[in-house]
Coordinates of C-alpha atoms in Angstrom, one line a residue:
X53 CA 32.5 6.8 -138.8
X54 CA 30.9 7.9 -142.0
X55 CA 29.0 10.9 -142.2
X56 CA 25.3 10.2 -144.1
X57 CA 24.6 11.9 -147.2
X58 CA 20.9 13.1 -147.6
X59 CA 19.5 12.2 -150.9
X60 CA 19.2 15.3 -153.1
X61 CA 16.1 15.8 -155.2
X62 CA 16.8 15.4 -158.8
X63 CA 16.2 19.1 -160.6
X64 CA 16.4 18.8 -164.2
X65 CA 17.7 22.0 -166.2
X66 CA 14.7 24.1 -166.8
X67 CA 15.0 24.8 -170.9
X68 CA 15.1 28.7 -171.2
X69 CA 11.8 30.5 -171.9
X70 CA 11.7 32.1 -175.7
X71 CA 11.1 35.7 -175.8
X72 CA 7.4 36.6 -175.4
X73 CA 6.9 38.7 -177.9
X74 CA 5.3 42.2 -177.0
X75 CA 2.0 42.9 -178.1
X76 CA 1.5 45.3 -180.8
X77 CA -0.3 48.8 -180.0
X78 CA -4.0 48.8 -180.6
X79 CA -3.3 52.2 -182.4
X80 CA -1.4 50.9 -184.8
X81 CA -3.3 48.0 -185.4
X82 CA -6.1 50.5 -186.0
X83 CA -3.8 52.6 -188.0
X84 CA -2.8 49.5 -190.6
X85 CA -6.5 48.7 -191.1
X86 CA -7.5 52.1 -191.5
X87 CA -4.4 52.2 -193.9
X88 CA -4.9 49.7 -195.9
X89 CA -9.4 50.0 -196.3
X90 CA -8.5 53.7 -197.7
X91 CA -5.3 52.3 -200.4
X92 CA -7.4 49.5 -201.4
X93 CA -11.1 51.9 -201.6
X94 CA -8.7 54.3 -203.8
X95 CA -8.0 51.5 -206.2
X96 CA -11.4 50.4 -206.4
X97 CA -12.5 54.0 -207.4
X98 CA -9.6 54.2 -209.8
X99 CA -10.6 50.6 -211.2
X100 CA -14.7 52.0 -211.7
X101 CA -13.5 54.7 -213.7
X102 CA -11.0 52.6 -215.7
X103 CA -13.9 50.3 -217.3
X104 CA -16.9 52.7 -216.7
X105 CA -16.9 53.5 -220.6
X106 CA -15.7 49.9 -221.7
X107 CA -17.8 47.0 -223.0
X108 CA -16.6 43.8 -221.5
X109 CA -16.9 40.4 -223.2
X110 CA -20.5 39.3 -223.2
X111 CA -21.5 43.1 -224.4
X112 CA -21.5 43.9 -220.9
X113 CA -21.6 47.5 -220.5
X114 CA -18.3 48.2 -217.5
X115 CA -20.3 51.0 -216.2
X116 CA -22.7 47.8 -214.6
X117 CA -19.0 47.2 -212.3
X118 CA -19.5 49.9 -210.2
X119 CA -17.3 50.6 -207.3
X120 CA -19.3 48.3 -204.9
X121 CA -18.0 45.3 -206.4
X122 CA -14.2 46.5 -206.7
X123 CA -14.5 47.4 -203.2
X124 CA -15.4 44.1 -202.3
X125 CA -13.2 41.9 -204.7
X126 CA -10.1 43.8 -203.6
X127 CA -11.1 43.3 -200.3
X128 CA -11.1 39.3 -200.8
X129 CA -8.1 39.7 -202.5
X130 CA -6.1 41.4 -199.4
X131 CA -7.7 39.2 -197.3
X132 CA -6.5 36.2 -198.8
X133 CA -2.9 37.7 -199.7
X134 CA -2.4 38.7 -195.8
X135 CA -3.5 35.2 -194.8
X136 CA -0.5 33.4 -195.0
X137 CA 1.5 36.0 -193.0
X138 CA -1.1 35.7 -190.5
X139 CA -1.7 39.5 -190.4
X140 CA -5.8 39.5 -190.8
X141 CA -6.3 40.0 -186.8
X142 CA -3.7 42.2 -186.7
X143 CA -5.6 44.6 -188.6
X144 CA -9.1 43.5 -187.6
X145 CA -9.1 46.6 -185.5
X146 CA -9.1 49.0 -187.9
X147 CA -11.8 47.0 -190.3
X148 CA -14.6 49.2 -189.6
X149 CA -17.7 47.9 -192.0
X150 CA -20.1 49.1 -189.9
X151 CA -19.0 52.1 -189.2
X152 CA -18.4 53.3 -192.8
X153 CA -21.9 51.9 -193.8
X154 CA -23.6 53.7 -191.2
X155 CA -21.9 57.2 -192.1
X156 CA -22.9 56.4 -195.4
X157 CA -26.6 55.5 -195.1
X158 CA -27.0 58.9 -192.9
X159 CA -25.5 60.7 -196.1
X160 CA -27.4 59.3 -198.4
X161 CA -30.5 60.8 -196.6
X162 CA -28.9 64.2 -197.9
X163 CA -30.1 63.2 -201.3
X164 CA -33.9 62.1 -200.4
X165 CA -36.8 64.0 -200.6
X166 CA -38.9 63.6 -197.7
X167 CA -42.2 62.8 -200.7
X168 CA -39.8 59.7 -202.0
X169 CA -39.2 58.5 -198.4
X170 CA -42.9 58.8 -197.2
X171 CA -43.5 57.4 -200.3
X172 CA -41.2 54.6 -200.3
X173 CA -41.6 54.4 -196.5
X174 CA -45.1 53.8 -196.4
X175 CA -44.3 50.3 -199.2
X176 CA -41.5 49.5 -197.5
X177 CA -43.9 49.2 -193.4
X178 CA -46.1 47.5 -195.7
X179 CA -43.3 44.8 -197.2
X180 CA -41.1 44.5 -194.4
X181 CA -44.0 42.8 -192.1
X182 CA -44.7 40.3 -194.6
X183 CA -41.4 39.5 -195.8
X184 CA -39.6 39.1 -192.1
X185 CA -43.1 37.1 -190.7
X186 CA -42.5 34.5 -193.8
X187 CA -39.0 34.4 -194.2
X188 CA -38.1 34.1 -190.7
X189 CA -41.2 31.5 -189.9
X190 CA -40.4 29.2 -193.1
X191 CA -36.4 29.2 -192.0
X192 CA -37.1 28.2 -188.8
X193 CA -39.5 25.5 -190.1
X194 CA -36.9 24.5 -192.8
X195 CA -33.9 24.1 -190.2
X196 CA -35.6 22.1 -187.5
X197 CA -37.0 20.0 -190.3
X198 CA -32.5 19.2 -190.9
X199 CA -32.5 19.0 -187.5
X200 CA -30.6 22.4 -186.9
X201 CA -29.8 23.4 -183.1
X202 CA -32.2 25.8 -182.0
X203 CA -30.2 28.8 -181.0
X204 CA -28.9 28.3 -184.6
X205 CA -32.0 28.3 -185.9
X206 CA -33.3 31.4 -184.4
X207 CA -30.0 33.2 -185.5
X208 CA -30.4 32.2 -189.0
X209 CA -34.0 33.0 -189.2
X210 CA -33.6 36.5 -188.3
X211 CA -30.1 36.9 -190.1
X212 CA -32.4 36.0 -193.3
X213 CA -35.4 37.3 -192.6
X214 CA -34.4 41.0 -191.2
X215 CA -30.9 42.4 -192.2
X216 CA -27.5 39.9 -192.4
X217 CA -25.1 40.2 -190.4
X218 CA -26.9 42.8 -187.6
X219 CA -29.8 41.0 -187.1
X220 CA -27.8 38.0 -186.4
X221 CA -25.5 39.7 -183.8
X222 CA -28.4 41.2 -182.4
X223 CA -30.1 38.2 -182.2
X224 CA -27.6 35.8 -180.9
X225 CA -27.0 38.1 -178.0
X226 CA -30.9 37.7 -177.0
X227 CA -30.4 33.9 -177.5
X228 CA -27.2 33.9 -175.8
X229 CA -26.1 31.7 -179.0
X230 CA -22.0 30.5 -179.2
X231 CA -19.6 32.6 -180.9
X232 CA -19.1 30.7 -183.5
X233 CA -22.5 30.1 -184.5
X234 CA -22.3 33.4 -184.7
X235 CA -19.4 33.6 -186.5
X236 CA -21.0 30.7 -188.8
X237 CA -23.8 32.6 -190.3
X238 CA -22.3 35.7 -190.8
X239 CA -20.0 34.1 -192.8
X240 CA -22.8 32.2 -194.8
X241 CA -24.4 35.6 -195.1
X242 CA -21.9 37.3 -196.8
X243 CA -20.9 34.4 -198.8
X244 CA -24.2 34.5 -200.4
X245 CA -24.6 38.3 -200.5
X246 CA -21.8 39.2 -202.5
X247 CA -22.6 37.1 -205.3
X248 CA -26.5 38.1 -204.9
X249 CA -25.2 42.0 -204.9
X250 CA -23.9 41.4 -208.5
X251 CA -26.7 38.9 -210.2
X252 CA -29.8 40.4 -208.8
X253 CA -29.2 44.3 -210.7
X254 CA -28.3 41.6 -213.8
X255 CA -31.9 39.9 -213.5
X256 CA -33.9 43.4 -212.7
X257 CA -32.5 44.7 -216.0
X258 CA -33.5 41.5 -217.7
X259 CA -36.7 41.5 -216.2
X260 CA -37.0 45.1 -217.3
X261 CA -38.2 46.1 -213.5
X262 CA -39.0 49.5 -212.4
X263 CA -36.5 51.4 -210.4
X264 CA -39.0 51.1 -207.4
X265 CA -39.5 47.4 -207.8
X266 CA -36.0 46.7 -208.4
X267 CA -35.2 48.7 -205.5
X268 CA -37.3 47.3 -203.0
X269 CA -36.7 43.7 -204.3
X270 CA -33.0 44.0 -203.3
X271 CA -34.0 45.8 -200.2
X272 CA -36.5 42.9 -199.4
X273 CA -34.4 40.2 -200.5
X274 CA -30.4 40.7 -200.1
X275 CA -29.2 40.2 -196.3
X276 CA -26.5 42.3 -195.9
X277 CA -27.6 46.8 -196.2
X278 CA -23.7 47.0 -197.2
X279 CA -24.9 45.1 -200.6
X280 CA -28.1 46.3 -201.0
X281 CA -26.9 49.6 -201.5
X282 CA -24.4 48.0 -203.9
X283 CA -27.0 46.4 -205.5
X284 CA -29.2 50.0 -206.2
X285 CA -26.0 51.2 -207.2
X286 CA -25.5 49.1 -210.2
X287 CA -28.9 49.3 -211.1
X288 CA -29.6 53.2 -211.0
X289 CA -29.7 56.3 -208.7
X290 CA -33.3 56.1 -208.1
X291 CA -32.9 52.4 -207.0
X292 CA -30.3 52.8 -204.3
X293 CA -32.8 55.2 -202.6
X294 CA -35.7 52.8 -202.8
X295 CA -33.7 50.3 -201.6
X296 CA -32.1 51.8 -198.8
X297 CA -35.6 53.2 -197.7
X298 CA -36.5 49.9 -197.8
X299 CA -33.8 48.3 -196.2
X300 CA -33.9 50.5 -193.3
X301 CA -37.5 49.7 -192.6
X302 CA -36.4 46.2 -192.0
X303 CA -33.3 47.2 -190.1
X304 CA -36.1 48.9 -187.6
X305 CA -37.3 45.7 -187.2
X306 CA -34.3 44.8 -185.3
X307 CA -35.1 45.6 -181.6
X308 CA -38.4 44.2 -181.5
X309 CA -37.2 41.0 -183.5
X310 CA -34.5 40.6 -180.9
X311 CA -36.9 41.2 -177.6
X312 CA -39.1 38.6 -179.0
X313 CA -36.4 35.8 -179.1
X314 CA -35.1 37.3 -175.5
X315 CA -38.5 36.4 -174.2
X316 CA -39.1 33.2 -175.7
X317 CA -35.8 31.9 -175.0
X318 CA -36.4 33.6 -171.3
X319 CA -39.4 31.8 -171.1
X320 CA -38.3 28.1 -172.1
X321 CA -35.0 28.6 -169.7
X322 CA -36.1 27.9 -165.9
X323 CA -33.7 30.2 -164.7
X324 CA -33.8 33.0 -167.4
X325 CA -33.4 36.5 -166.8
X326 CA -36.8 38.5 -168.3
X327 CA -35.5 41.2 -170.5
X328 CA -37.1 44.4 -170.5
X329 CA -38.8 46.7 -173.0
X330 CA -35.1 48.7 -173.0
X331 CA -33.5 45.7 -175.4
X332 CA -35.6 47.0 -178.2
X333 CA -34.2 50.7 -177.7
X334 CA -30.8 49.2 -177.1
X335 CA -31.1 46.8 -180.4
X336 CA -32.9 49.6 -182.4
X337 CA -30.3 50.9 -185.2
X338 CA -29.8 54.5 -184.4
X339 CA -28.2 55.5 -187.7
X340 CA -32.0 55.0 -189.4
X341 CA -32.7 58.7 -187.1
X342 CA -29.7 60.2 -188.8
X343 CA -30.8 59.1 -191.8
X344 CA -34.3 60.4 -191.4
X345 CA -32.8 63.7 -190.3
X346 CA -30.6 64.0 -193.2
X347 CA -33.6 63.3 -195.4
X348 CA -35.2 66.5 -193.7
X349 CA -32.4 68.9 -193.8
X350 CA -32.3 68.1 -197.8
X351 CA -36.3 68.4 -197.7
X352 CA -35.8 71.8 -196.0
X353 CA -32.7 73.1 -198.8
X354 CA -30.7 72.8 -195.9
X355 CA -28.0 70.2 -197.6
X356 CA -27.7 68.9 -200.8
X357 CA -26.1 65.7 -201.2
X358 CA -26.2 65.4 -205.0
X359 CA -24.2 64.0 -207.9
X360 CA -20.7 65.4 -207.1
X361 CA -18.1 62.5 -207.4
X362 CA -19.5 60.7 -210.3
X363 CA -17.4 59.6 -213.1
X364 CA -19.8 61.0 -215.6
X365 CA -17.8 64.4 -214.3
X366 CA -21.5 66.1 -213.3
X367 CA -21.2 68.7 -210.7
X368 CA -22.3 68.3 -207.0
X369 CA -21.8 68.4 -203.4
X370 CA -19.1 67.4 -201.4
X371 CA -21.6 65.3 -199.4
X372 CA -22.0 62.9 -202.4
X373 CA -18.6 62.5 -202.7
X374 CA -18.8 61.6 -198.9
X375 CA -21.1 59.8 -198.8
X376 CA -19.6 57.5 -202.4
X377 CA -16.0 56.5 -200.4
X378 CA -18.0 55.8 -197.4
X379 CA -19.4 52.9 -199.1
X380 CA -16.7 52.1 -200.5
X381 CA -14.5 51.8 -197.7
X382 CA -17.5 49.5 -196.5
X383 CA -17.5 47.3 -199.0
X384 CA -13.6 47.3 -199.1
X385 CA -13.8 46.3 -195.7
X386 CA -16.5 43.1 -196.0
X387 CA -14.5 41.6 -198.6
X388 CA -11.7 42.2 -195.7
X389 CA -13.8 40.6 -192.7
X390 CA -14.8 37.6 -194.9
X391 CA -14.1 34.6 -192.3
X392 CA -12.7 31.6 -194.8
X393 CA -11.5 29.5 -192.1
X394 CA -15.5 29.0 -191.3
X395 CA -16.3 27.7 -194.7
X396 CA -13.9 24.5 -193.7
X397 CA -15.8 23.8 -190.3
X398 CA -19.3 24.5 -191.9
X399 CA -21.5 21.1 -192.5
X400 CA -23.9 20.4 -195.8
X401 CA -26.9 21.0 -193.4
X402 CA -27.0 24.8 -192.3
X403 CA -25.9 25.8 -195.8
X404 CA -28.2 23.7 -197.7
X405 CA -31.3 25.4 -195.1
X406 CA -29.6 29.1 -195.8
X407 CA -29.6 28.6 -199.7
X408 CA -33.1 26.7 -199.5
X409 CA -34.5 29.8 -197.7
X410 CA -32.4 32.1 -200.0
X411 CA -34.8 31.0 -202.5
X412 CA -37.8 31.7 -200.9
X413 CA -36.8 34.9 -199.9
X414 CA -35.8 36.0 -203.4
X415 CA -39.1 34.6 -204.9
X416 CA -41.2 35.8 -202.5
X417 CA -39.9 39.3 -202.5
X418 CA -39.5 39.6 -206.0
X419 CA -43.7 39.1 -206.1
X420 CA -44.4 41.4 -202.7
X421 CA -42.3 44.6 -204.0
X422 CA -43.6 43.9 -207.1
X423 CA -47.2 44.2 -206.1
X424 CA -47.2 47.0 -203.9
X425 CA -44.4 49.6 -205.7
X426 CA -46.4 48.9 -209.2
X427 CA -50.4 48.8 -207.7
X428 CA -50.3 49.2 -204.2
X429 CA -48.3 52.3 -203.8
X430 CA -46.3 53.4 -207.1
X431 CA -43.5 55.4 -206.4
X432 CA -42.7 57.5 -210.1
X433 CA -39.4 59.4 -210.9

């Protein structure tokens, strides 16, 4: 008698599984951003002083390039170079933007004399209500009008009508926006601020503007703090103060701009948490205190944060020369976190609203800080 086979299951031959590759340390991720933001700053510098006694075609004086734009051209042109090798979010990490503005901003303050920020202070709580009420009011108008999605349309608003990139973080979190709506506007912010940091010094000087009034105009107009103060810089001395004065009195704006949305958006959502007064101290930008503080140790002939660094060869402090590569690592480092994949996935309709409101916010500010720093409250250096 035969003895009965059992059917065996049929088990096909499992392929073997590639390697998985380890991941990389974060501190030497770190260590290759940080690397390459201080190779590429140092180029930049040496590039400013390279063409700071040229004339350029067009009679364009080189000492109008100042290290702002290097910085932020060599940073494009890194981040485009390490595209194909797919080595951008390996140094993400170590792009630090934020962190190099902020130390920056603080040391600036070693340079202002508590009279020009009181001074410049008192335009810039005068402006900075005005300009984020109407800028903020007529985007959100102009984006539901192109049927924009709401959360969008709050995170635009304030991205244009406070400070870039921060506001729009800040704001998005209140709003509980997407990440890449998120990711969306920043990108549109710097797209446009970039090109604004270079044109808008260009029109002052044509215009023949005051240092004040140029410096509050890019203050009130440019999104992005990183290239306001690039802006002042290419204009003059006396304008990167006003317009960091300036800018920072909108960057206070932050908190409250961001508890507002929270509780509007709390209040539309049935099940909404109700944020607390604590988001505005959490939101609030606590390198504008260091900056105060800094301003009052100069004030006091405590520090001195003068001229030392500049390619005109003056003397100075080491704080100036501090506080010179810590914008330019900044600005080494947006050109560096520009985001070009989001310029393929971005529609006709939130650009066309950005640029629309671009407009409006350049016009409009262009008449405010012209008003008050030449009537209103004159600021003379």
């Amino acid at each position: 008698m035969l003895e009965k086979i059992e059917p065996q299951p049929f088990n096909p031959p499992v392929a073997a599984a590639e390697p998985v590759k380890p991941a990389q340390p974060v501190w030497l991720r770190i260590l290759a951003g940080l690397t390459l933001s201080a190779v590429l700053a140092v180029l930049a510098w040496l590039l400013t002083k390279k063409v700071y006694s040229v004339t350029l075609p067009f009679h364009i004086p080189g000492k109008v390039l100042e290290f702002p734009i290097w910085g932020a051209l060599l940073g494009v042109a890194a981040n485009l170079a390490l595209r194909p090798f797919k080595a951008n979010d390996f140094i993400r990490p170590g792009v630090r933007m934020e962190f190099f503005l902020k130390i920056g901003l603080v040391l600036l303050g070693t340079s202002i004399n508590l009279k020009l920020l009181a001074t410049a202070a008192a335009g810039a709580v005068l402006q900075a209500p005005i300009m984020i009420t109407s800028v903020f009011f007529f985007t959100y108008w102009l984006a539901t009008r192109f049927g924009i999605e709401e959360k969008m349309r709050a995170v635009m608003s304030s991205a244009l009508a406070v400070c870039g990139v921060s506001a729009a973080i800040a704001a998005a979190g209140s709003v509980k926006a997407k990440k890449e709506q998120v990711t969306y506007i920043v990108t549109i912010v710097i797209l446009v601020a970039l090109p604004l940091m270079v044109i808008a010094p260009l029109l002052a000087k044509a215009m023949h503007l005051s240092d004040a009034v140029a410096g509050a105009w890019f203050g009130g107009n440019i999104d992005t703090t990183a290239a306001v103060v690039g802006a002042g810089t290419i204009f003059s001395e006396a304008a990167q103060k006003v317009a960091s004065i300036v800018k920072n009195a909108q960057n206070v704006f932050i908190g409250l701009v961001a508890f507002l949305l929270a509780l509007y958006f709390a209040a539309r959502s049935d099940g909404g948490q109700k944020p607390g007064a604590r988001m505005i101290w959490d939101r609030f930008p606590k390198f504008v205190l260091g900056f105060i503080a800094a301003s009052v140790l100069f004030t006091l002939g405590q520090v001195y944060g003068g001229i030392l660094g500049r390619i005109d060869g003056r003397s100075g402090t080491v704080l100036e020369a501090l506080k010179n590569w810590s914008f330019t690592l900044a600005f080494v480092c947006m050109g560096l976190e520009f985001a070009f994949g989001e310029i393929k996935s971005m529609g006709w309709r939130p650009v066309a609203v950005f640029l629309i409101a671009t407009v409006f916010n350049t016009l409009l500010a262009l008449g405010v800080s012209w008003v008050i720093f030449t009537y209103l409250l004159p600021i003379h250096f």
